[in-house]
Short mmCIF file of C-alpha atoms in Angstrom, two decimals:
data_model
loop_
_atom_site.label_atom_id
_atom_site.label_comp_id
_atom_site.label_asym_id
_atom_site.label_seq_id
_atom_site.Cartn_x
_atom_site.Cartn_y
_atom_site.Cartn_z
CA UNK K 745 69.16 27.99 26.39
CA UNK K 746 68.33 25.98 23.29
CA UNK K 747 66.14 26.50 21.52
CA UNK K 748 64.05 23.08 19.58
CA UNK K 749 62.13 23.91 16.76
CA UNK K 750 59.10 22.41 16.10
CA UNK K 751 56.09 22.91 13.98
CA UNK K 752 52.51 24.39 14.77
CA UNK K 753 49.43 22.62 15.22
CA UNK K 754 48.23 21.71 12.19
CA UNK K 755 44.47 20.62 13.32
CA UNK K 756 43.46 22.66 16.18
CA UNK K 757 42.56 26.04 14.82
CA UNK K 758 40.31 23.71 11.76
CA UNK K 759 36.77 22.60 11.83
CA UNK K 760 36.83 19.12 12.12
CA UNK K 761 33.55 18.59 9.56
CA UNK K 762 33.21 18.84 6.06
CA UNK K 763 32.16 22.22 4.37
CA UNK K 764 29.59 20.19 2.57
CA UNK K 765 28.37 18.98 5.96
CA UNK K 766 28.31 22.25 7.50
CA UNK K 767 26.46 23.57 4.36
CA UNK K 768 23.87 20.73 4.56
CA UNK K 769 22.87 21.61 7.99
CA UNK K 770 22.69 25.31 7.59
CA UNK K 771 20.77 25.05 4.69
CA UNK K 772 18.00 22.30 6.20
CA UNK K 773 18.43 24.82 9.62
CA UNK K 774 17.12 28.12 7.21
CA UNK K 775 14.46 25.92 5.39
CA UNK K 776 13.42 24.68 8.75
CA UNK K 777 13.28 28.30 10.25
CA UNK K 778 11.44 29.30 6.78
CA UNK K 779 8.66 27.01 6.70
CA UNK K 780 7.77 27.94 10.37
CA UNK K 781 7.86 31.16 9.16
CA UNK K 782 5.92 30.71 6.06
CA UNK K 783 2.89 28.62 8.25
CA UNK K 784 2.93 32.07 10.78
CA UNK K 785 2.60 34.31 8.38
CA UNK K 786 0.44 32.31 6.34
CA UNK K 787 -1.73 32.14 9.91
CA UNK K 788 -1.73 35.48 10.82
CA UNK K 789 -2.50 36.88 6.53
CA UNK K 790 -6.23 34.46 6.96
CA UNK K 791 -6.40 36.56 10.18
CA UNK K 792 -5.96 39.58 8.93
CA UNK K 793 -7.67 38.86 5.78
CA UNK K 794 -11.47 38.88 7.00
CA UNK K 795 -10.53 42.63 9.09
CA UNK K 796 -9.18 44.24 6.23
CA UNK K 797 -11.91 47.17 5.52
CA UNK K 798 -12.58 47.70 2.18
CA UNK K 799 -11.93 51.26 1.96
CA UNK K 800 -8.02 50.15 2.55
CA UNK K 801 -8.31 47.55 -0.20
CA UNK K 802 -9.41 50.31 -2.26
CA UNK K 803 -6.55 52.61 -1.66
CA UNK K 804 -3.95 49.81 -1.81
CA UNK K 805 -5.55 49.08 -5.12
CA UNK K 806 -5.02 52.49 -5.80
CA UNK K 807 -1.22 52.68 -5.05
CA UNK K 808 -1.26 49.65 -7.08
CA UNK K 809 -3.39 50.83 -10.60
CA UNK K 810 -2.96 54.16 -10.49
CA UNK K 811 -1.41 54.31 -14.08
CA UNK K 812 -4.12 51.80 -15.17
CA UNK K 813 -6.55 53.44 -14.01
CA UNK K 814 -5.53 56.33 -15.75
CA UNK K 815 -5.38 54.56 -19.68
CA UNK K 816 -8.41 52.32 -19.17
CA UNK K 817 -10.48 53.36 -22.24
CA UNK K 818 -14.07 53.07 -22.31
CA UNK K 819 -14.49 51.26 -25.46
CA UNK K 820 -17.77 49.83 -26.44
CA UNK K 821 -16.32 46.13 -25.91
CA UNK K 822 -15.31 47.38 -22.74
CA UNK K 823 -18.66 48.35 -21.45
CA UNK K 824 -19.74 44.97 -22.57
CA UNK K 825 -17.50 43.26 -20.99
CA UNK K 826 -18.61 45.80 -17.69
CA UNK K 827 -22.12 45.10 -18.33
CA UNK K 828 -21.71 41.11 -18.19
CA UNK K 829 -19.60 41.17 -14.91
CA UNK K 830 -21.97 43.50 -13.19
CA UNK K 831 -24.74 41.16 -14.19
CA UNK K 832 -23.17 38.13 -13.33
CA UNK K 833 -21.82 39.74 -9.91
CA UNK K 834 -26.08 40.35 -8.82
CA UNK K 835 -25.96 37.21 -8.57
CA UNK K 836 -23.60 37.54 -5.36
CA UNK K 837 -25.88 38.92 -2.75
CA UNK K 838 -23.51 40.20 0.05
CA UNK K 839 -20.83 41.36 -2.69
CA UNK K 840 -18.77 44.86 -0.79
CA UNK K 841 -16.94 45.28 -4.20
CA UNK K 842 -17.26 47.47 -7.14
CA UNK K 843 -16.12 45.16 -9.80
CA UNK K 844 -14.04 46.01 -12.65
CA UNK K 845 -13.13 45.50 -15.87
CA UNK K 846 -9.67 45.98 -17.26
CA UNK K 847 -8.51 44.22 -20.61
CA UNK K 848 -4.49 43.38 -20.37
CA UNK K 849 -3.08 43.47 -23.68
CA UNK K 850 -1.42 40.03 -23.50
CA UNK K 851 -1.79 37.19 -25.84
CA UNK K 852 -1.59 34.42 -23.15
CA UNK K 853 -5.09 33.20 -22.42
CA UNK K 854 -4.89 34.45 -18.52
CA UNK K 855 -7.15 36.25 -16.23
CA UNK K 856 -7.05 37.88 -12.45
CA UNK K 857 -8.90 38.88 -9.69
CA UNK K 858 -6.29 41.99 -8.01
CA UNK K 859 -6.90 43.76 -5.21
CA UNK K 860 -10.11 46.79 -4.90
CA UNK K 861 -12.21 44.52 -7.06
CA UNK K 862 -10.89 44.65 -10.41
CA UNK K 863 -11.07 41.54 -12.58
CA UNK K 864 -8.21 41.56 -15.21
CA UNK K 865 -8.88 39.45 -18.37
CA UNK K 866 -6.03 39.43 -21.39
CA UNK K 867 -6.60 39.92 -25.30
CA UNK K 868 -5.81 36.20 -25.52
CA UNK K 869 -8.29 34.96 -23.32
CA UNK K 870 -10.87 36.95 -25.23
CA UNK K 871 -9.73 35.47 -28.49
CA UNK K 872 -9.89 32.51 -27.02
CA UNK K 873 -13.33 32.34 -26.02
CA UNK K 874 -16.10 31.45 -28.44
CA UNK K 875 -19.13 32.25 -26.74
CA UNK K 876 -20.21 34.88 -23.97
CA UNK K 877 -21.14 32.11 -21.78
CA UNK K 878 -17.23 30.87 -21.69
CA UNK K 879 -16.13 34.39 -21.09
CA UNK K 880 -18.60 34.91 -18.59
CA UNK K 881 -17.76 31.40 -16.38
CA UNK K 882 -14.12 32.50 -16.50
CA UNK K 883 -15.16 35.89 -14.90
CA UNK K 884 -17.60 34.54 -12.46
CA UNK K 885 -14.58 32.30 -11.25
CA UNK K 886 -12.58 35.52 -10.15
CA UNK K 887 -15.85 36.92 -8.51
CA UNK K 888 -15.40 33.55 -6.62
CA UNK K 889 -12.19 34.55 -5.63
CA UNK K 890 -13.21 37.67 -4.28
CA UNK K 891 -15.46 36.23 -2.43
CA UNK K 892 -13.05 33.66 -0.81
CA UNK K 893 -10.59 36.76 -0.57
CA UNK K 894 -7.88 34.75 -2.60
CA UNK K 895 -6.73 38.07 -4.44
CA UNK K 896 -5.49 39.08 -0.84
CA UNK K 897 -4.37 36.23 0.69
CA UNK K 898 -1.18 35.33 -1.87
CA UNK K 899 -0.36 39.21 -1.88
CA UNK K 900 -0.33 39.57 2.27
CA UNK K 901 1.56 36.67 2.41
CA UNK K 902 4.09 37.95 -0.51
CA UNK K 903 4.48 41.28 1.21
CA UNK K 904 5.04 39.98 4.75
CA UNK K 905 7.42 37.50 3.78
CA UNK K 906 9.60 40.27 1.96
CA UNK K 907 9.21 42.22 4.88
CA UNK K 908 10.73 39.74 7.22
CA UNK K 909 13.59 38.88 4.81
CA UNK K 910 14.10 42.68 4.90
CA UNK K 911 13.91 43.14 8.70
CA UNK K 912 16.55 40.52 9.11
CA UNK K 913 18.72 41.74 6.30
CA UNK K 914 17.90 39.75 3.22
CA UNK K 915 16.38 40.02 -0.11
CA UNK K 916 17.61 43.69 -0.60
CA UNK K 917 15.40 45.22 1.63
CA UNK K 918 13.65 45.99 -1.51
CA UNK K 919 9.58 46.00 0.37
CA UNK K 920 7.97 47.94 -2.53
CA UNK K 921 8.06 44.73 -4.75
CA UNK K 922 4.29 45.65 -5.42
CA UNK K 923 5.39 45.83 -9.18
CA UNK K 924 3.33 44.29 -11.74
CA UNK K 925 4.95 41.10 -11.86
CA UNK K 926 5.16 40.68 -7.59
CA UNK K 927 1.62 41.48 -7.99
CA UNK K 928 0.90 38.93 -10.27
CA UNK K 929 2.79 36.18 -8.52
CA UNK K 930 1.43 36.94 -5.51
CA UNK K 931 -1.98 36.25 -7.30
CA UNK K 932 -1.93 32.47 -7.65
CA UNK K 933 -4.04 30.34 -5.66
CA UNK K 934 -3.77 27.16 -4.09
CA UNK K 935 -6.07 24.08 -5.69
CA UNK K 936 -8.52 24.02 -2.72
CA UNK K 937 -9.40 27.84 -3.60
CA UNK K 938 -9.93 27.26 -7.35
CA UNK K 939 -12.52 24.76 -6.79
CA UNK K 940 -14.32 27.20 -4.23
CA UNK K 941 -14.01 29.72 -6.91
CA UNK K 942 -15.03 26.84 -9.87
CA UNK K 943 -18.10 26.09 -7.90
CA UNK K 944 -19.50 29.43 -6.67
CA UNK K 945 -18.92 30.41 -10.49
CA UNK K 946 -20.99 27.42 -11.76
CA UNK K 947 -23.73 29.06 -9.29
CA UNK K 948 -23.41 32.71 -10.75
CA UNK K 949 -23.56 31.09 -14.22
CA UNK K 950 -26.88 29.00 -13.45
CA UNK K 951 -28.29 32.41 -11.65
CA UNK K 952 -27.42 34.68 -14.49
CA UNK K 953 -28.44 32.40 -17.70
CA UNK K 954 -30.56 29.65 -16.33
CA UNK K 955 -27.99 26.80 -17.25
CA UNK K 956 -24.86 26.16 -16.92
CA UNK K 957 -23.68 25.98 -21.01
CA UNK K 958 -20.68 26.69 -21.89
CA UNK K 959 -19.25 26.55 -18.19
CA UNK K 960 -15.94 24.87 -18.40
CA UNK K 961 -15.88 24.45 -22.13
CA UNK K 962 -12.94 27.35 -21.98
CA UNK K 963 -10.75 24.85 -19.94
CA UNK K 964 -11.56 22.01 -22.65
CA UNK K 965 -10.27 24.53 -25.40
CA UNK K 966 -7.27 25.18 -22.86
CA UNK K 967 -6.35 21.50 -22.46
CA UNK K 968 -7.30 20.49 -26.70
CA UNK K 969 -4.68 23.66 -27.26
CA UNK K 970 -1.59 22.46 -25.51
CA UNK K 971 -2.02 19.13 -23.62
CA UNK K 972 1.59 20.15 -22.11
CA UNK K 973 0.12 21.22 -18.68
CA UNK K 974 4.02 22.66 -17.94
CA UNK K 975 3.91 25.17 -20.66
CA UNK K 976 0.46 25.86 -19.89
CA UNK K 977 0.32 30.15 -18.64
CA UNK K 978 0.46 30.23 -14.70
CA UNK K 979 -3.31 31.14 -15.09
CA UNK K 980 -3.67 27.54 -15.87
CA UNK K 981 -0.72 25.39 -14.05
CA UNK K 982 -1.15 26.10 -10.73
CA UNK K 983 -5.01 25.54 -11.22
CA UNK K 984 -6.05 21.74 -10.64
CA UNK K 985 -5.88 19.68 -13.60
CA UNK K 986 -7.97 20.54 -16.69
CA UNK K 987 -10.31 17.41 -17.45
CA UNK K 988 -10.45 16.89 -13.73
CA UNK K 989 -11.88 20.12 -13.52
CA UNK K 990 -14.22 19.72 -16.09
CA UNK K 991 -15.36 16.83 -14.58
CA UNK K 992 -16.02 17.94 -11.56
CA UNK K 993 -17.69 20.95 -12.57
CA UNK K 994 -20.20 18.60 -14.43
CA UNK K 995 -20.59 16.27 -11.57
CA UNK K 996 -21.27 19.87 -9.19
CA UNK K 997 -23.66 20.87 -11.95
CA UNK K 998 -25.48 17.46 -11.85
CA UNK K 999 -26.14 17.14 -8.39
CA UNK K 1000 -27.22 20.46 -7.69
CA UNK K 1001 -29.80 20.38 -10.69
CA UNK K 1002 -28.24 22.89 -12.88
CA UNK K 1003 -28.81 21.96 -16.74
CA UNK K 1004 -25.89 21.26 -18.83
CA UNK K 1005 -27.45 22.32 -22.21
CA UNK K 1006 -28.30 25.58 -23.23
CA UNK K 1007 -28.90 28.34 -25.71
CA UNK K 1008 -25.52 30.00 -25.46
CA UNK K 1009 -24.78 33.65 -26.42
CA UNK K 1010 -22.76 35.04 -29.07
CA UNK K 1011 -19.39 36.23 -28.31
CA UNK K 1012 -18.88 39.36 -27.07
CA UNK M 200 14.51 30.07 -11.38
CA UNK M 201 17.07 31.39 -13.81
CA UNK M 202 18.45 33.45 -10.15
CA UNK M 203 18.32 29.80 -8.69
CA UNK M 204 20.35 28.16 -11.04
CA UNK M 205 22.61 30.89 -11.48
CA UNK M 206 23.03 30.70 -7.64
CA UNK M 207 23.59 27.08 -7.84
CA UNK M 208 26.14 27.32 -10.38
CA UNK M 209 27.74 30.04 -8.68
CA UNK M 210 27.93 28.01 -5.25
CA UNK M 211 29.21 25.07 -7.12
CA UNK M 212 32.06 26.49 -8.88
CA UNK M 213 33.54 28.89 -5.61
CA UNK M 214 33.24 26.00 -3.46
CA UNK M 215 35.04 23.72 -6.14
CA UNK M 216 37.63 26.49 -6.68
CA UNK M 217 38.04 27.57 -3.12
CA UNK M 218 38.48 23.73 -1.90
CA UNK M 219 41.31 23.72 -4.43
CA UNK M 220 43.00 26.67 -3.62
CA UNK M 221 42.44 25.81 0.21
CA UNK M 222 44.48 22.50 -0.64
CA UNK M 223 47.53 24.14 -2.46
CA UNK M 224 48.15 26.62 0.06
CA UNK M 225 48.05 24.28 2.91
CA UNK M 226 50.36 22.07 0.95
CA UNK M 227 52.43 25.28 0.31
CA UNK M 228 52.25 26.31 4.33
CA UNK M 229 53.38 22.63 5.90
CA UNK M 230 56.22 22.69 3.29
CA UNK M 231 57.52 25.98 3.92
CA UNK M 232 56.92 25.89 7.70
CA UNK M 233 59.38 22.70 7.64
CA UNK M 234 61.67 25.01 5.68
CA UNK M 235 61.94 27.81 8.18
CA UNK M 236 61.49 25.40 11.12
CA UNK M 237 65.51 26.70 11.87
CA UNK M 238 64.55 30.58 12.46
CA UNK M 239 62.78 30.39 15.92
CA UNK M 240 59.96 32.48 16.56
CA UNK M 241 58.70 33.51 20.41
CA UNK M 242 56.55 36.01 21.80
CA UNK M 243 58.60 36.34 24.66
CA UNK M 244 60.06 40.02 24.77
CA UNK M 245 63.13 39.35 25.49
CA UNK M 246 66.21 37.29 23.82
CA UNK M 247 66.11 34.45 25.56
CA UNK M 248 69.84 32.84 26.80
CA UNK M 249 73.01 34.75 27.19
CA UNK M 250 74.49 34.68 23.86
CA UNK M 251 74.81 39.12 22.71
CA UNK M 252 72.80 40.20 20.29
CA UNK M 253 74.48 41.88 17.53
CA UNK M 254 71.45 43.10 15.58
CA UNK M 255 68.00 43.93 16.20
CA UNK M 256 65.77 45.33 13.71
CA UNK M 257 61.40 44.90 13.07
CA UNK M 258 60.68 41.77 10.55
CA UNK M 259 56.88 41.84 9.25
CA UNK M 260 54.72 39.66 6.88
CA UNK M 261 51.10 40.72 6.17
CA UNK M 262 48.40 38.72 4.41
CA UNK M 263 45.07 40.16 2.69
CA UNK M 264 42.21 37.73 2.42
CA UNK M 265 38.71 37.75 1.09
CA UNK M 266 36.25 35.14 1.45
CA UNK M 267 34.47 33.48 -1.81
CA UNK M 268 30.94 33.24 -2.81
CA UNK M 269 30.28 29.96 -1.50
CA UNK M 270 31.93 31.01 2.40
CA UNK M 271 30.48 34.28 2.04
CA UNK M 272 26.83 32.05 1.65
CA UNK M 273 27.09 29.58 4.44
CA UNK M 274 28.57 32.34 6.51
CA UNK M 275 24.99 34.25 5.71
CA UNK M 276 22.85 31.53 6.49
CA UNK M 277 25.23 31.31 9.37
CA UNK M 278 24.41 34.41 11.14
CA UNK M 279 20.65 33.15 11.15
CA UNK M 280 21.20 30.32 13.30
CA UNK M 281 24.14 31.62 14.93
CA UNK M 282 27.11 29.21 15.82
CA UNK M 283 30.75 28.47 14.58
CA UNK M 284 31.19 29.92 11.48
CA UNK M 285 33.23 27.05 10.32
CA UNK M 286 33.54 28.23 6.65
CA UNK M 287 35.60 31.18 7.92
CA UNK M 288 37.96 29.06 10.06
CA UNK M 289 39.57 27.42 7.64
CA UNK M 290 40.55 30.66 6.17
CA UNK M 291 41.81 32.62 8.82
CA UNK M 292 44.49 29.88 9.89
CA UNK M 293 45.71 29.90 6.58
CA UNK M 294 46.16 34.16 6.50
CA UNK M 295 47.26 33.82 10.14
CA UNK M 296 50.02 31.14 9.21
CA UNK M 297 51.28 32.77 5.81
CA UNK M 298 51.69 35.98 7.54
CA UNK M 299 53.94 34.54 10.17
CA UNK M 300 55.79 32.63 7.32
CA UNK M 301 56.05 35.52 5.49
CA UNK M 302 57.86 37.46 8.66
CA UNK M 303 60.05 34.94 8.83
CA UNK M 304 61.02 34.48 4.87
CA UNK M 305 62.04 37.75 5.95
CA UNK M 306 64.13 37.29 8.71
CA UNK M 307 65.91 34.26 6.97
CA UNK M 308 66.41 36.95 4.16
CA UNK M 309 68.54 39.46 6.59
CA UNK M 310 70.55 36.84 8.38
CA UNK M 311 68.38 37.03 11.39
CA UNK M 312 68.45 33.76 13.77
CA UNK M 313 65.25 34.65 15.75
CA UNK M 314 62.08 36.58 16.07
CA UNK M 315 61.23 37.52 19.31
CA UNK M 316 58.35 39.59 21.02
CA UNK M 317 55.87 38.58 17.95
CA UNK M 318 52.84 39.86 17.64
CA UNK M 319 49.26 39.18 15.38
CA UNK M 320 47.28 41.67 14.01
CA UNK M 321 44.01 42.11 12.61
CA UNK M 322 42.23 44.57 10.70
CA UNK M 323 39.11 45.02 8.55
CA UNK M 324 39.45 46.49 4.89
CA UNK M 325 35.16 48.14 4.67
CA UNK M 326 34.47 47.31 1.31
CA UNK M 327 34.04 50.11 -1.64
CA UNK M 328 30.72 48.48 -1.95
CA UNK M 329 27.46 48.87 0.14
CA UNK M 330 28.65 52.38 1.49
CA UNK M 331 31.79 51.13 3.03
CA UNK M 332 29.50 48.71 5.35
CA UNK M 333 30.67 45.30 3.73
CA UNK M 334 33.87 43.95 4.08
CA UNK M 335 35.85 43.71 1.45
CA UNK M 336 39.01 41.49 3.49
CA UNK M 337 40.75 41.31 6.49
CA UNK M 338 44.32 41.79 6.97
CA UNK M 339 46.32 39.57 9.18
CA UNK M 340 49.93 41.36 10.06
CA UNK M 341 52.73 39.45 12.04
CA UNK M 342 55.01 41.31 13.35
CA UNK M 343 58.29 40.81 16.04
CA UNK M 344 61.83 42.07 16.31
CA UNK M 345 64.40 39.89 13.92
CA UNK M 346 67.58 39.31 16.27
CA UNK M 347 71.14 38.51 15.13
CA UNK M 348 73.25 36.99 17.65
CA UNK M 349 76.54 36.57 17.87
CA UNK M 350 78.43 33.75 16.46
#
């Protein structure tokens, strides 16, 4: 028997594409599986959002502040600052939350609404601020946000979205990213939700002073300070444009009668 | 979006230096496989033809591979969507032809004329990492019986 050497199949046992080309459609595949993702979780967090009973917001606020509630010190500025968001949120008739106060010691002009009611304003946004009235429009926006249950609605989606990369074995598995900083990205809105929480501010501000002075001036200092919007704080880049803001809020206060001069208050 | 870029950058190079290496060793396989063309390999178990054999004695060649970042990525996206996992393929034919070459550099070495009965192997190497869950490579063994026949 002879025996006729030949050579193996070179091709057979190969893909036939390109890796690129096999990378390409994976990766449009995943996005494509992702964004359906995203738009059910995204449907079933507004679900959930309206059922949530307070009491739970208040303990996941608790798991979430429990060291911060601890340090907050009653200062007098403190109680000020108290005393000015309780007054402005009367002016919110069906309001389920116990608002409050905490000062962040941060220099970046920023401010939050997190979840159990508490309404986080920095030392730079204080500084920042040259009258109470500008102080007080910035914290009657984040009672708007309660109201349209924004401070939720980033953070559900956030924590469901971790926990399906975790149930399917990515992202480390890691679900208690309800760290500062997860919280705090989880706590930007979309565009559509600032200007629901612009305008039902504008009407706290006319209920509590009378006029509307002062309301939006802060975002004028905002843009004069660093017409850059990209290194703006996230506070103020994923909010809709400054002077279109401004201008709106004018043209809101216009139409619904609200008077754009004022005596404004000292600040705080 | 420092992680991102990072990623990128990572993906980039390990696909650039894997496509590279992929291309050498291919080279490297065709050439040598024209080389040892002469020492027959069969997985039939028995010498074929009536010349005597005068020696008989086990040949092997073994192969360790691991996969690089940029496989190891498309292979994860991979198991999403489920499919080939092409990325892998490519690999795997390489291990599973070196190891074969490698059994019979060695039967070339001892004056062998054939390898019959051969045989391929696989086994997973668990990785130290990720509690011995991961896989740290695969090893791809050829084995057969090197014959000598007479002259």
């Amino acid at each position: 028997m002879k025996a006729t050497p030949r050579l193996p199949d070179d091709k057979v046992n190969l893909p036939s594409s390109h890796p690129l080309s096999d990378a390409a459609q994976l990766i449009a595949g995943v996005a494509g599986i992702g964004l359906v993702l995203f738009a059910l979780i995204a449907y079933f967090v507004e679900l959930a959002l309206w059922l949530l009973p307070h009491e739970s917001e208040a303990e996941l606020a608790q798991t979430l502040w429990p060291m911060e509630a601890a340090a907050t010190e009653q200062d007098e500025r403190q109680q000020r600052l108290q005393a000015l968001l309780d007054a402005l949120a009367e002016g919110w008739e069906d309001n389920p939350y116990e608002l409050q106060l905490r000062i962040m010691d941060d220099p970046q002009p920023n401010a939050f609404a997190a979840p159990g009611g508490i309404v986080l304003v920095t030392e730079g946004l204080l500084e920042l601020s040259e009258s109470e009235n500008e102080l007080a429009f910035v914290l009657a926006h984040e009672i708007g946000h309660f109201r349209g249950r924004d401070h939720l609605r980033g953070l559900g989606r956030g924590v469901l979205f971790q926990l399906v990369l975790a149930s399917i074995g990515i992202g480390g598995g890691d679900v208690s990213l309800l760290g500062k900083t997860g919280l705090l990205a989880g706590l930007s809105f979309s565009r559509e939700q600032e200007r629901e929480a612009d305008r039902f501010g504008l009407d706290l501000i006319q209920r509590h002073y009378g006029h509307v002075a002062g309301a939006g001036v802060f975002f004028e200092r905002l843009a004069q300070d660093d017409p850059i919007s990209a290194r703006l704080p996230s506070f103020v880049s994923t909010h809709p444009g400054l002077e279109e803001r401004v201008v709106e809020l004018r043209k809101l206060a216009r139409k619904r009668g609200y008077q754009l001069e004022g005596q404004e208050e000292p600040k705080l | 979006m420092a992680d991102l870029i990072g990623l990128l950058i990572l993906l980039l190079v390990t696909y650039l230096t894997g496509r590279w290496f992929e291309r050498k060793h291919f080279a490297s396989i065709r050439a040598r496989e024209q080389q040892l063309a002469p020492v027959v390999i069969t997985t039939l178990r028995s010498v074929p033809g009536d010349r005597p054999v005068v020696q008989a004695a086990l040949v092997t060649g073994s192969v360790v591979v691991s996969l690089d970042y940029f496989k190891r990525f498309l292979a994860g996206l991979r198991a999403l969507i489920g499919g080939r996992i092409r990325a892998y393929e490519p690999l795997l034919d390489r291990a599973r032809r070196e190891a074969m070459l490698r059994m019979r550099e060695q039967a070339r070495a001892r004056g062998y004329d054939m390898v019959i009965n051969m045989r391929l192997e696989t086994s997973r190497l668990a990785s130290a990492a990720s509690n011995g869950k991961g896989t740290a490579g695969v090893e791809i063994l050829a084995f057969g019986t090197g014959i000598k026949l007479a002259p």
